[in-house]
Amino acid sequence: MSEAERRGAERKAARFEAKSVRPDGTFEGYASLFGAEDLGRDIVMPGAFARALAKRGPRGVKLLYQHDAGEVIGVWTEISEDARGLFVRGRLLTDVARAREVLALMRAGAVDGLSIGYHVVRAEKDGKRGARRLVELDLWEISVVTFPMLPEARVSAVKAARSADAALVRAMRAAARLFRS
């Protein structure tokens, strides 16, 4: 990211609700939830990402680690708005060392946040709540992060991937015992 891009850039973090984190590095969940006030007093409104997604598509939005442009860890295969928020499906590139580390951290539940990097195109002040309503955002990256700002979203089913790995290890040990006998 250039210095010009960095100026005016904002980030919004949320724990994501992972449907699963698979051994091949694929995962899905929500990077933003509509109508939920985050710890920064911002509320992302439905439709806020529509123009940016139409312009860039999922491949034009980078999958980073901790908002570091030098830490590209995967690709987004799907990004869309639904009634709940910004749904994402991505794949960590397990040929990349940092992506393997992030995959292990996600499976363990140690890293469970997603954070959007964007520029505000249009926002409105919510005088009643004292919050800022984000009406249109120019989305350019979504990062896997440690500390999210939107506590309402949670990680789920990550343990399923870990228990599947444990079942595979048990099966491999049983097979090894058969070969030794």
Short mmCIF file of C-alpha atoms in Angstrom, two decimals:
data_model
loop_
_atom_site.label_atom_id
_atom_site.label_comp_id
_atom_site.label_asym_id
_atom_site.label_seq_id
_atom_site.Cartn_x
_atom_site.Cartn_y
_atom_site.Cartn_z
CA MET A 1 0.00 0.00 0.00
CA SER A 2 1.41 3.39 -0.98
CA GLU A 3 1.65 6.32 1.42
CA ALA A 4 -1.15 8.05 -0.49
CA GLU A 5 -3.37 5.00 -0.03
CA ARG A 6 -2.43 4.76 3.64
CA ARG A 7 -3.60 8.32 4.32
CA GLY A 8 -7.33 8.30 4.86
CA ALA A 9 -7.46 4.51 5.08
CA GLU A 10 -9.54 3.05 7.87
CA ARG A 11 -9.87 -0.41 9.31
CA LYS A 12 -12.78 -2.15 10.95
CA ALA A 13 -12.23 -5.44 12.73
CA ALA A 14 -14.73 -8.14 13.65
CA ARG A 15 -14.44 -11.63 14.96
CA PHE A 16 -15.59 -13.79 12.15
CA GLU A 17 -17.97 -16.66 12.34
CA ALA A 18 -16.08 -19.38 10.52
CA LYS A 19 -18.31 -22.14 9.18
CA SER A 20 -15.17 -24.27 9.06
CA VAL A 21 -11.45 -24.01 8.59
CA ARG A 22 -10.48 -26.92 6.38
CA PRO A 23 -7.07 -28.64 6.24
CA ASP A 24 -6.53 -27.21 2.73
CA GLY A 25 -6.77 -23.68 4.15
CA THR A 26 -10.27 -22.76 2.99
CA PHE A 27 -12.61 -20.95 5.37
CA GLU A 28 -15.70 -18.78 5.31
CA GLY A 29 -17.50 -16.39 7.56
CA TYR A 30 -18.48 -12.73 7.99
CA ALA A 31 -15.94 -9.91 7.78
CA SER A 32 -18.54 -7.28 8.77
CA LEU A 33 -22.02 -7.33 10.27
CA PHE A 34 -24.63 -4.78 9.21
CA GLY A 35 -26.27 -2.61 11.84
CA ALA A 36 -23.91 -3.60 14.66
CA GLU A 37 -22.10 -0.78 16.44
CA ASP A 38 -18.44 -1.62 16.93
CA LEU A 39 -16.07 -0.41 19.62
CA GLY A 40 -15.11 2.54 17.40
CA ARG A 41 -18.76 3.71 17.35
CA ASP A 42 -19.19 2.89 13.64
CA ILE A 43 -22.13 1.06 12.11
CA VAL A 44 -21.75 -0.48 8.64
CA MET A 45 -24.99 -0.13 6.68
CA PRO A 46 -26.43 -2.67 4.20
CA GLY A 47 -25.18 -1.97 0.69
CA ALA A 48 -22.01 -0.23 1.89
CA PHE A 49 -19.77 -2.58 -0.08
CA ALA A 50 -21.87 -2.98 -3.26
CA ARG A 51 -20.04 -0.51 -5.50
CA ALA A 52 -16.55 -1.64 -4.41
CA LEU A 53 -17.43 -5.31 -4.94
CA ALA A 54 -18.87 -4.60 -8.38
CA LYS A 55 -15.68 -2.72 -9.28
CA ARG A 56 -13.09 -5.14 -7.82
CA GLY A 57 -14.66 -8.54 -7.32
CA PRO A 58 -13.15 -10.96 -4.78
CA ARG A 59 -9.76 -11.18 -6.54
CA GLY A 60 -9.35 -7.40 -6.33
CA VAL A 61 -9.62 -7.45 -2.52
CA LYS A 62 -6.42 -8.67 -0.87
CA LEU A 63 -6.32 -11.29 1.92
CA LEU A 64 -3.66 -10.06 4.35
CA TYR A 65 -2.38 -10.88 7.83
CA GLN A 66 -2.68 -8.04 10.39
CA HIS A 67 -3.17 -5.39 7.62
CA ASP A 68 0.43 -5.83 6.49
CA ALA A 69 0.68 -5.45 2.68
CA GLY A 70 3.86 -7.55 2.88
CA GLU A 71 1.91 -10.44 4.41
CA VAL A 72 -0.38 -11.67 1.62
CA ILE A 73 -1.55 -15.05 2.93
CA GLY A 74 -4.26 -16.14 0.54
CA VAL A 75 -7.01 -15.25 -1.90
CA TRP A 76 -10.68 -14.45 -1.54
CA THR A 77 -12.83 -16.73 -3.68
CA GLU A 78 -16.15 -15.14 -2.74
CA ILE A 79 -17.16 -11.83 -1.18
CA SER A 80 -20.81 -10.82 -1.11
CA GLU A 81 -23.34 -8.88 0.89
CA ASP A 82 -26.34 -10.66 2.34
CA ALA A 83 -28.95 -9.63 4.88
CA ARG A 84 -26.50 -10.23 7.75
CA GLY A 85 -23.32 -8.58 6.50
CA LEU A 86 -20.24 -9.06 4.36
CA PHE A 87 -19.88 -12.79 3.70
CA VAL A 88 -16.43 -14.01 2.67
CA ARG A 89 -14.96 -17.30 1.52
CA GLY A 90 -11.21 -17.53 1.14
CA ARG A 91 -8.28 -19.87 0.86
CA LEU A 92 -5.05 -19.57 2.80
CA LEU A 93 -2.15 -20.43 0.50
CA THR A 94 -0.45 -23.21 2.45
CA ASP A 95 2.69 -22.94 0.28
CA VAL A 96 3.27 -19.64 2.10
CA ALA A 97 4.86 -20.09 5.54
CA ARG A 98 2.83 -17.31 7.24
CA ALA A 99 -0.41 -18.80 5.84
CA ARG A 100 0.43 -22.18 7.41
CA GLU A 101 1.02 -20.41 10.74
CA VAL A 102 -2.27 -18.52 10.46
CA LEU A 103 -4.11 -21.74 9.63
CA ALA A 104 -2.74 -23.36 12.79
CA LEU A 105 -3.67 -20.28 14.85
CA MET A 106 -7.20 -20.24 13.42
CA ARG A 107 -7.71 -23.93 14.15
CA ALA A 108 -6.56 -23.39 17.73
CA GLY A 109 -8.88 -20.40 18.13
CA ALA A 110 -5.90 -18.14 18.90
CA VAL A 111 -6.66 -15.88 15.93
CA ASP A 112 -10.35 -15.43 15.21
CA GLY A 113 -10.77 -11.96 13.79
CA LEU A 114 -11.29 -10.43 10.39
CA SER A 115 -10.71 -6.75 9.74
CA ILE A 116 -11.67 -4.75 6.68
CA GLY A 117 -9.39 -2.10 5.20
CA TYR A 118 -11.30 0.64 3.38
CA HIS A 119 -11.75 4.29 2.54
CA VAL A 120 -15.00 5.99 3.55
CA VAL A 121 -16.87 7.22 0.49
CA ARG A 122 -20.01 8.28 2.35
CA ALA A 123 -20.91 8.35 6.03
CA GLU A 124 -23.68 9.93 8.10
CA LYS A 125 -23.75 10.99 11.71
CA ASP A 126 -26.35 9.16 13.80
CA GLY A 127 -27.28 11.99 16.18
CA LYS A 128 -29.47 9.76 18.31
CA ARG A 129 -26.75 7.18 19.04
CA GLY A 130 -23.71 9.41 18.55
CA ALA A 131 -22.32 6.86 16.10
CA ARG A 132 -21.18 7.12 12.50
CA ARG A 133 -23.19 5.20 9.90
CA LEU A 134 -20.92 3.98 7.10
CA VAL A 135 -23.10 4.13 3.97
CA GLU A 136 -20.52 3.50 1.23
CA LEU A 137 -17.04 2.04 1.63
CA ASP A 138 -14.25 1.47 -0.87
CA LEU A 139 -13.08 -1.96 0.29
CA TRP A 140 -9.55 -2.94 -0.72
CA GLU A 141 -8.40 -5.55 1.80
CA ILE A 142 -9.64 -7.96 4.45
CA SER A 143 -7.15 -9.18 7.03
CA VAL A 144 -7.03 -12.04 9.49
CA VAL A 145 -6.31 -10.27 12.80
CA THR A 146 -5.83 -10.92 16.49
CA PHE A 147 -7.97 -8.13 17.97
CA PRO A 148 -11.36 -7.44 16.36
CA MET A 149 -13.57 -4.45 17.12
CA LEU A 150 -16.99 -6.08 16.67
CA PRO A 151 -17.59 -8.43 19.63
CA GLU A 152 -20.99 -9.71 18.38
CA ALA A 153 -19.51 -11.99 15.71
CA ARG A 154 -17.90 -15.21 16.93
CA VAL A 155 -15.80 -18.04 15.53
CA SER A 156 -17.53 -21.41 15.40
CA ALA A 157 -16.71 -24.92 14.18
CA VAL A 158 -12.96 -24.36 14.05
CA LYS A 159 -12.53 -27.30 16.41
CA ALA A 160 -14.13 -29.54 13.81
CA ALA A 161 -11.10 -29.13 11.58
CA ARG A 162 -8.77 -29.83 14.50
CA SER A 163 -10.71 -32.95 15.56
CA ALA A 164 -10.69 -34.20 11.95
CA ASP A 165 -6.90 -33.84 12.00
CA ALA A 166 -6.78 -35.73 15.31
CA ALA A 167 -8.88 -38.54 13.81
CA LEU A 168 -6.48 -38.74 10.87
CA VAL A 169 -3.48 -38.93 13.23
CA ARG A 170 -5.17 -41.74 15.21
CA ALA A 171 -5.86 -43.66 12.00
CA MET A 172 -2.26 -43.22 10.85
CA ARG A 173 -0.94 -44.46 14.21
CA ALA A 174 -3.22 -47.50 14.02
CA ALA A 175 -1.97 -48.25 10.50
CA ALA A 176 1.64 -47.88 11.65
CA ARG A 177 1.01 -50.39 14.47
CA LEU A 178 -0.32 -52.88 11.91
CA PHE A 179 2.84 -52.53 9.79
CA ARG A 180 5.11 -53.03 12.84
CA SER A 181 3.37 -56.25 13.86
#
